[in-house]
CSV table of C-alpha atoms in Angstrom, one decimal:
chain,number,residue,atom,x,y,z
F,71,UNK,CA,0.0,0.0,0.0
F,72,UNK,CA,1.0,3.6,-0.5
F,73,UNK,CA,3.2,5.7,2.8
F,74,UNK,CA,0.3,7.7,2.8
F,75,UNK,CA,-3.7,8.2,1.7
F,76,UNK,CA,-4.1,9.3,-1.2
F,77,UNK,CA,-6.9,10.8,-4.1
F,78,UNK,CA,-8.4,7.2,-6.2
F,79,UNK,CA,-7.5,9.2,-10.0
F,80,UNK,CA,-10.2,7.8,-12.7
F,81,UNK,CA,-10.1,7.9,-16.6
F,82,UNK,CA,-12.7,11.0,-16.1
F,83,UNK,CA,-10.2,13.0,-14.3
F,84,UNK,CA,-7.8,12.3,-17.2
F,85,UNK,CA,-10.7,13.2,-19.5
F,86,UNK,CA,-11.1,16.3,-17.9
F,87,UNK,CA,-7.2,17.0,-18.3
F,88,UNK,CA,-7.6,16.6,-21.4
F,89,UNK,CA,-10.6,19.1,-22.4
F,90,UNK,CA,-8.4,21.6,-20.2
F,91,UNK,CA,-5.4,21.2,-22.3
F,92,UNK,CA,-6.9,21.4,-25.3
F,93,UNK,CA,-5.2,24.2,-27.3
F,94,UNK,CA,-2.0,24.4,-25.1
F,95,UNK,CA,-0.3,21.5,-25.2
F,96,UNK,CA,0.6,19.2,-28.8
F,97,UNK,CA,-1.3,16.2,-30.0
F,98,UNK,CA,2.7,14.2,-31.0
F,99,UNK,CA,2.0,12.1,-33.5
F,100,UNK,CA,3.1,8.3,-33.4
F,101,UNK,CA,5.8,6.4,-35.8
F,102,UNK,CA,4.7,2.5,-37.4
F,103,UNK,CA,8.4,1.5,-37.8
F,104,UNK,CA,10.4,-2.1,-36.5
F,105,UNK,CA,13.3,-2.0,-34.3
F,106,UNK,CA,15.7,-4.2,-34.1
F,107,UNK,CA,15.8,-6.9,-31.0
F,108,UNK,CA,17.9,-9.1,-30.0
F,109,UNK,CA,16.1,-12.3,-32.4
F,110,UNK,CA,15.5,-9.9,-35.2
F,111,UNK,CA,13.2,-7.0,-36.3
F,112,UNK,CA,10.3,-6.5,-34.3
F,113,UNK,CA,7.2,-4.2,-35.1
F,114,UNK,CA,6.6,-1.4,-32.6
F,115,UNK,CA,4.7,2.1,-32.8
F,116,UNK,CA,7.1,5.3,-31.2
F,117,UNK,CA,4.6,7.9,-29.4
F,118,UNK,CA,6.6,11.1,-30.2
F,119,UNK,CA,5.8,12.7,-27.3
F,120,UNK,CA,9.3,14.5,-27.3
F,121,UNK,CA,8.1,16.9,-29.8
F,122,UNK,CA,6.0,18.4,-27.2
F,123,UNK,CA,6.4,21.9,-26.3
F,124,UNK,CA,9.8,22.2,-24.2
F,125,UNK,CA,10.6,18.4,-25.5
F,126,UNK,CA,8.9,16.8,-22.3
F,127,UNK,CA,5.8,15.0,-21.7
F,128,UNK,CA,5.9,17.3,-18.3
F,129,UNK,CA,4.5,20.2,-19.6
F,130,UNK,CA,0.6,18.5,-19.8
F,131,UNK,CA,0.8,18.2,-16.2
F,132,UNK,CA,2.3,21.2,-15.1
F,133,UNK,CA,-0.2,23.5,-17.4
F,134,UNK,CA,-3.0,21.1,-16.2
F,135,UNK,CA,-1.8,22.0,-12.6
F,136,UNK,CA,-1.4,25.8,-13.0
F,137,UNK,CA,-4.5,26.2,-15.3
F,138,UNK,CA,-6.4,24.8,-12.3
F,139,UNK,CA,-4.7,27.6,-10.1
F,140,UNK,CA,-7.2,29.1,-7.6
F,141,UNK,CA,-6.5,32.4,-5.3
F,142,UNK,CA,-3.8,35.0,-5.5
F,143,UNK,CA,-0.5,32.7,-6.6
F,144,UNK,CA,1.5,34.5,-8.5
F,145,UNK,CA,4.4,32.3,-8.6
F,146,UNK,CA,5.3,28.5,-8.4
F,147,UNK,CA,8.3,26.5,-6.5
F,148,UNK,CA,9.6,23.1,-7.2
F,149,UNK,CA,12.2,20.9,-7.1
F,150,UNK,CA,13.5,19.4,-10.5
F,151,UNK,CA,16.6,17.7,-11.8
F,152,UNK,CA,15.7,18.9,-15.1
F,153,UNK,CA,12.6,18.1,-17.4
F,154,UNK,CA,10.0,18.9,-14.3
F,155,UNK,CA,11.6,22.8,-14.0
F,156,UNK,CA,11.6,23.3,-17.8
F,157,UNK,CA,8.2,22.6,-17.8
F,158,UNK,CA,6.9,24.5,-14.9
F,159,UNK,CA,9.1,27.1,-16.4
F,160,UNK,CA,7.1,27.1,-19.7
F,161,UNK,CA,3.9,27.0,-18.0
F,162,UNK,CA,4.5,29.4,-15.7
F,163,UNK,CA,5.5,32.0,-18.4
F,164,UNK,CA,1.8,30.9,-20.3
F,165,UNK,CA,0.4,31.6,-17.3
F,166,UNK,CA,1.9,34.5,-16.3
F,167,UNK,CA,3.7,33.6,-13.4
F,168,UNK,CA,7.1,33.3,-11.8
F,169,UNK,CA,8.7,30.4,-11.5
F,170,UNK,CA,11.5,28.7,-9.3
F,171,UNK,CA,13.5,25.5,-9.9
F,172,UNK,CA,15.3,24.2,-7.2
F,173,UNK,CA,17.9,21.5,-8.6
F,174,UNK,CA,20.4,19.3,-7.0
F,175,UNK,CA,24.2,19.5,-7.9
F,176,UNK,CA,24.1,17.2,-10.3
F,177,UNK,CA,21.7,19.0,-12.6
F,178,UNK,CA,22.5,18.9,-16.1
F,179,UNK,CA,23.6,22.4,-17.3
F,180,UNK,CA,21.7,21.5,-20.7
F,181,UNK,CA,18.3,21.4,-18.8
F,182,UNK,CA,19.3,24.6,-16.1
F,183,UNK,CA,19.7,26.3,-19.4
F,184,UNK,CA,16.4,25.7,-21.1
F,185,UNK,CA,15.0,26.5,-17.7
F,186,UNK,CA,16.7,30.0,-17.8
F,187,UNK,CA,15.5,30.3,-21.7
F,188,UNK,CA,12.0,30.4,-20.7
F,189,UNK,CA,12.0,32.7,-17.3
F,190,UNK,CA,12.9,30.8,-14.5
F,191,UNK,CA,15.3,31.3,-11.3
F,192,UNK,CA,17.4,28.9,-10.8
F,193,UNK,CA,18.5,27.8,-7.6
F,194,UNK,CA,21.3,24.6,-6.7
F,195,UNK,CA,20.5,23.0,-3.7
F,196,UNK,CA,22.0,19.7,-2.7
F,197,UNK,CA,23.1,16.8,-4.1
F,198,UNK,CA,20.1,14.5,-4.6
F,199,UNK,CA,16.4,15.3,-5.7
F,200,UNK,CA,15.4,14.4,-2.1
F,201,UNK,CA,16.9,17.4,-1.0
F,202,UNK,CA,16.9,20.0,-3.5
F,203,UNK,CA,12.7,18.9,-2.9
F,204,UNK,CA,12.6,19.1,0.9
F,205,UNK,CA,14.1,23.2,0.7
F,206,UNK,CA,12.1,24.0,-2.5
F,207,UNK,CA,9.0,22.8,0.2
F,208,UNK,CA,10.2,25.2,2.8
F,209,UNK,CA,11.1,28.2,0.2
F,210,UNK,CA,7.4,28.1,-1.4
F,211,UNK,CA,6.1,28.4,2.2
F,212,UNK,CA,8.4,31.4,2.7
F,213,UNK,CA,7.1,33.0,-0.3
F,214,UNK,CA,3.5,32.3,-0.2
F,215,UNK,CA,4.4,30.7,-3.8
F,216,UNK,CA,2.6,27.5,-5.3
F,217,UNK,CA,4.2,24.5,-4.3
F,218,UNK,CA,4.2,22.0,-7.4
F,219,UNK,CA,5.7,18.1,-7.3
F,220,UNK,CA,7.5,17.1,-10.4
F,221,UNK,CA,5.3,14.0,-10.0
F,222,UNK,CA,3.5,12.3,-7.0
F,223,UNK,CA,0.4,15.2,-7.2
F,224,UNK,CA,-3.4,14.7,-9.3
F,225,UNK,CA,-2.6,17.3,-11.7
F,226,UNK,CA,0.6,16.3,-12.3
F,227,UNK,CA,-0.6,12.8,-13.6
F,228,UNK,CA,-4.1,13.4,-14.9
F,229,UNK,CA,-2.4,16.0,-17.0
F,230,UNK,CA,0.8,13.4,-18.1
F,231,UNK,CA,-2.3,10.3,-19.0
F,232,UNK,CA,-3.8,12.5,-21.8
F,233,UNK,CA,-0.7,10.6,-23.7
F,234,UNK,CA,-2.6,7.4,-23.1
F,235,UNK,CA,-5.8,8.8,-24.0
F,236,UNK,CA,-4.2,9.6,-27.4
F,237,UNK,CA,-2.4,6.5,-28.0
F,238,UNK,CA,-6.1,4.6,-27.9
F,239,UNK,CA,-7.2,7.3,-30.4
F,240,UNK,CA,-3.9,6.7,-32.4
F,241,UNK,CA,-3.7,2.9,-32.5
F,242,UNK,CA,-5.9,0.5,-32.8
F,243,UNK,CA,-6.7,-2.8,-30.4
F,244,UNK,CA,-5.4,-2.3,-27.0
F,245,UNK,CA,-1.5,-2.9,-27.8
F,246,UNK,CA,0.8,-3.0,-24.8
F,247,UNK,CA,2.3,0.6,-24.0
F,248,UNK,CA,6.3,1.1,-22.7
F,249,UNK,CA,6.8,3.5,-20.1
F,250,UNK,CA,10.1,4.8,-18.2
F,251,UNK,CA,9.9,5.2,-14.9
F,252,UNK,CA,11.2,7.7,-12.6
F,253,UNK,CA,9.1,9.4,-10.1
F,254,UNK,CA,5.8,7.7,-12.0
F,255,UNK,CA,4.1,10.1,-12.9
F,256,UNK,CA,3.9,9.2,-16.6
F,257,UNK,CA,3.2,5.9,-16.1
F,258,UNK,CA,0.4,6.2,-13.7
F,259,UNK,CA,-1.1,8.9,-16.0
F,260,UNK,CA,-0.9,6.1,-19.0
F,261,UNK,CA,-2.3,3.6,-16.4
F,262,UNK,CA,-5.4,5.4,-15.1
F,263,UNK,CA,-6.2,6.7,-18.8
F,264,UNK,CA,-6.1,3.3,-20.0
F,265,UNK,CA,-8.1,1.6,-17.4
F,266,UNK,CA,-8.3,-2.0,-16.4
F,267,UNK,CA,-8.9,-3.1,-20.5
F,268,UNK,CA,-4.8,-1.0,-20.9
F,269,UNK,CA,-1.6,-2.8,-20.5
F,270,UNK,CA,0.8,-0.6,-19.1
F,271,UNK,CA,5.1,-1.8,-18.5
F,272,UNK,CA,6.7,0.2,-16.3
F,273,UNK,CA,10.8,0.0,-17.6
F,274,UNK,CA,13.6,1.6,-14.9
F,275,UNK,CA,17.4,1.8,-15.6
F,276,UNK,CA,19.1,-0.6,-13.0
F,277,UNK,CA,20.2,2.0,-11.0
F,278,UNK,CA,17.6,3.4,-10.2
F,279,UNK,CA,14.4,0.6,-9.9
F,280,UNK,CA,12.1,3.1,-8.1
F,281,UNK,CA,8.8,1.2,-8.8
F,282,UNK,CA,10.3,-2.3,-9.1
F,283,UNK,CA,11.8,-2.5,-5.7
F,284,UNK,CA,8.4,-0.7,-4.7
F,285,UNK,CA,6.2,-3.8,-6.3
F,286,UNK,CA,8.4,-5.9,-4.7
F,287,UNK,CA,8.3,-4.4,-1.2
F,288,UNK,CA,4.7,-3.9,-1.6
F,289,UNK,CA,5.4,-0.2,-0.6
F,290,UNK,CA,7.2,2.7,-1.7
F,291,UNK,CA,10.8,2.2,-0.8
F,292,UNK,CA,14.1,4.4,-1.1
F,293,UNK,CA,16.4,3.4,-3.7
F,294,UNK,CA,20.1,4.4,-4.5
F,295,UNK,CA,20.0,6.6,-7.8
F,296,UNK,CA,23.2,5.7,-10.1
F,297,UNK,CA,22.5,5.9,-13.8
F,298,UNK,CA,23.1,7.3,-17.3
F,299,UNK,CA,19.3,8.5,-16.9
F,300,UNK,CA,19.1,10.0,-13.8
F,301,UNK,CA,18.9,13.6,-15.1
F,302,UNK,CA,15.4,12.6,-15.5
F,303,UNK,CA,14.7,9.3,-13.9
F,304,UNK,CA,16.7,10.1,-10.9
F,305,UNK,CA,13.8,10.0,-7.9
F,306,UNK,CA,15.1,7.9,-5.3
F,307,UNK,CA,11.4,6.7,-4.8
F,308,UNK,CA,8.4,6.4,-6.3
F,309,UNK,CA,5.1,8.7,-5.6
F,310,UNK,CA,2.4,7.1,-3.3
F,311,UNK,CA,-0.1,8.0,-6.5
F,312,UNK,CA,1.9,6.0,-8.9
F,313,UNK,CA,2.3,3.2,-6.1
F,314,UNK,CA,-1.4,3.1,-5.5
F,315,UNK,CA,-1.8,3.4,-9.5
F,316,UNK,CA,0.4,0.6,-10.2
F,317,UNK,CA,-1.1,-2.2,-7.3
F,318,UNK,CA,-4.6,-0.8,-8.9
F,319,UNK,CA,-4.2,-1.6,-12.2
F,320,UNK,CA,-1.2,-4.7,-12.0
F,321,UNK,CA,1.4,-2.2,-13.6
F,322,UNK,CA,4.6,-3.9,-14.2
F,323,UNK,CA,8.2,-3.1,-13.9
F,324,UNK,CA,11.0,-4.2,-16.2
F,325,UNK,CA,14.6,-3.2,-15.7
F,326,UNK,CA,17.4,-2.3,-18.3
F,327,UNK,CA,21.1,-1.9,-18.2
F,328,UNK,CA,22.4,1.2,-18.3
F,329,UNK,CA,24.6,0.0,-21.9
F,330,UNK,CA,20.9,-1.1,-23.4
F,331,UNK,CA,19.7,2.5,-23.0
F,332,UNK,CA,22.8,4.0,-24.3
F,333,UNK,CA,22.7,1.5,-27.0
F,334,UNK,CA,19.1,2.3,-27.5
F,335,UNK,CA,19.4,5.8,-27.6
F,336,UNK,CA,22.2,5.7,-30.3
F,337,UNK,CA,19.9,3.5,-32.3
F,338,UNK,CA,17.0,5.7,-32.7
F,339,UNK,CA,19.5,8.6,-33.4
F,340,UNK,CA,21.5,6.0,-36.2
F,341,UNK,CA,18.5,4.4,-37.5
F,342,UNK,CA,15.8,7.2,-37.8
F,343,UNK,CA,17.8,10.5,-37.2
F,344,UNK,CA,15.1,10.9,-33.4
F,345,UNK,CA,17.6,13.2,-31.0
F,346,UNK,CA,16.2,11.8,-27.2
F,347,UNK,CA,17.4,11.9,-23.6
F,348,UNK,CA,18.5,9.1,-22.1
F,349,UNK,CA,15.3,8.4,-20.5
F,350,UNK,CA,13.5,9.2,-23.9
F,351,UNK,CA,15.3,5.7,-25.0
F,352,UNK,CA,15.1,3.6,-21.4
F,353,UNK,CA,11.3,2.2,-23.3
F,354,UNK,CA,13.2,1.1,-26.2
F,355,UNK,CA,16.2,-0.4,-24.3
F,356,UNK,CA,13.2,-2.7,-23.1
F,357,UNK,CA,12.8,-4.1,-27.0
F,358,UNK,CA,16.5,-4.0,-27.6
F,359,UNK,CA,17.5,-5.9,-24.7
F,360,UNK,CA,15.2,-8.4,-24.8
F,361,UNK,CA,14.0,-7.7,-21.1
F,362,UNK,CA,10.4,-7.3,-23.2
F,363,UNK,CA,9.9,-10.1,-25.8
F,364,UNK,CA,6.2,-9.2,-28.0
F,365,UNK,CA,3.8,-11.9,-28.2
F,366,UNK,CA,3.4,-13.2,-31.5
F,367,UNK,CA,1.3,-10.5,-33.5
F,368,UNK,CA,1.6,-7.9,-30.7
F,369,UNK,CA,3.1,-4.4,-31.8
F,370,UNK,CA,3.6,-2.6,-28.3
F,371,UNK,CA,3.9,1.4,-28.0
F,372,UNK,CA,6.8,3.0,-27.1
F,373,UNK,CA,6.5,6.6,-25.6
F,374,UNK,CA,10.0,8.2,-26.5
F,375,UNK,CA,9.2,10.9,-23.5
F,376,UNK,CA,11.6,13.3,-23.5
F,377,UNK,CA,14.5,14.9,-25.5
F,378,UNK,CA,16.3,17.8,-23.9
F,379,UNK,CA,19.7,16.7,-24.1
F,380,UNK,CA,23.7,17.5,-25.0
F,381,UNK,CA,24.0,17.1,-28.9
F,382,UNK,CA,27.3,16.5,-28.4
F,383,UNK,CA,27.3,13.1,-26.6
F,384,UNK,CA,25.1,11.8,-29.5
């Protein structure tokens, strides 16, 4: 069970994401193509949903969040290590608010700097998520700012499933659908849109198995965060919503090598000329590696999530 009670989230509440985004946030189209696995080609469909505005599925819940803004906020505090704060950032400036991102050490400059590009004050904070989180918490309350969570609140995920609501309008039959995992956000939102007739695979870099050692636990659980993904898959646990998501709706987790996502992610850049992230690629690593093996006559979805990211280690 989750650490702590939290709101049941329902296809409707996705639904109504979805009418509330309409107009702000892109449609990505999906790809028909084959990658290659380990016993061949195998048939998949790639959800663009890097082509979204500011190159991160983040920005649906973020808008959905701040579009739903009641009172006199004027500004919004969170902690990021990167595609979370360039999202807020870009709602915030729809919106006509302030925004600051409070980021660990570690934060990839790449990511600060799209942060900066649309508006946002940038503060380092500690060297892990968990902390940078805990002082952005007590800096919003200083400021009398709107606190936002990268990904463990409603908003945050109704507005991240409207994905799976357009993958069912996209492809047809009910097709397994690829997921990475950090916080969960993105794959709860996938989950809940889909319902119980969806299939949703959770797939976490080694180093960081947030939701597998969570399943396994039967809670959410701390994990040590040590991979090539961590700029964006780098919680060191997973949120209660995703945990209570995932139990719900018999979410799995599959978990891939940090070389598989490299691989992966030089693929798709080799193969099709698609610039991701790391954890844009951790879904494909899943194909690629083998740690996901189709049924026969099964095309799953891969959602390439996000792809703000050096050019130069391409």
């Amino acid at each position: 069970m989750a650490t702590r009670k939290v709101k049941r989230l329902y296809r409707s509440d996705v639904r109504q994401a979805r009418r509330l985004l309409r107009g702000h946030t892109r449609k990505t189209p999906v790809f028909h193509t084959d990658i290659l696995g380990p016993r061949g080609p195998v048939p998949v469909t790639l959800k663009l949903e890097y082509l979204q505005h500011g190159g991160t599925f983040k920005v649906r819940g973020c808008l959905n969040a701040l579009l739903q803004t009641r009172g006199d906020k004027t500004g919004v505090v969170l902690a990021s290590a990167g595609n979370a704060g360039i999202a807020a950032a870009l709602a915030s400036a729809l919106r006509g608010m302030s925004c600051t991102v409070v980021v660990p050490e570690s934060a990839s400059h790449t990511k600060v700097a799209a942060m900066w590009s649309h508006g946002a004050e940038v503060l380092w904070h500690g060297t892990t998520y968990a902390e940078a989180h805990k002082y952005a918490r007590q800096l919003a309350a200083e400021r009398g700012a709107m606190p936002l969570h990268a990904y463990d609140l409603p908003e945050i995920v109704t507005g991240a499933g409207v994905v799976g609501l357009e993958i069912e309008e996209q492809v047809r039959g009910r097709p397994p659908v690829l997921v990475a995992v950090g916080g969960g956000g993105l794959v709860a939102g996938v989950a809940v849109a889909l319902g119980l007739r969806g299939r949703v695979i959770g797939v976490e870099p080694e180093g960081a198995p947030t939701l597998h050692a969570a399943l396994a636990a039967g809670h959410p659980v701390d994990v040590d965060v040590s991979s090539v993904a961590s700029d964006a898959l780098g919680a060191n646990r997973i949120g209660d919503i995703a945990m209570e998501v995932a139990q719900r709706y018999g979410v799995r987790s599959l978990l891939v090598s940090d070389d598989a996502i490299v691989m992966a992610r030089e693929y798709l850049w080799r193969e099709f000329r698609i610039v991701v992230e790391p954890a844009g690629a951790t879904a494909v690593a899943a194909i690629q590696s083998g740690a996901y093996v189709p049924a026969p006559g099964e095309r799953p979805v891969i959602v390439l999530c996000g792809a703000n990211t050096d050019l130069a280690t391409l």
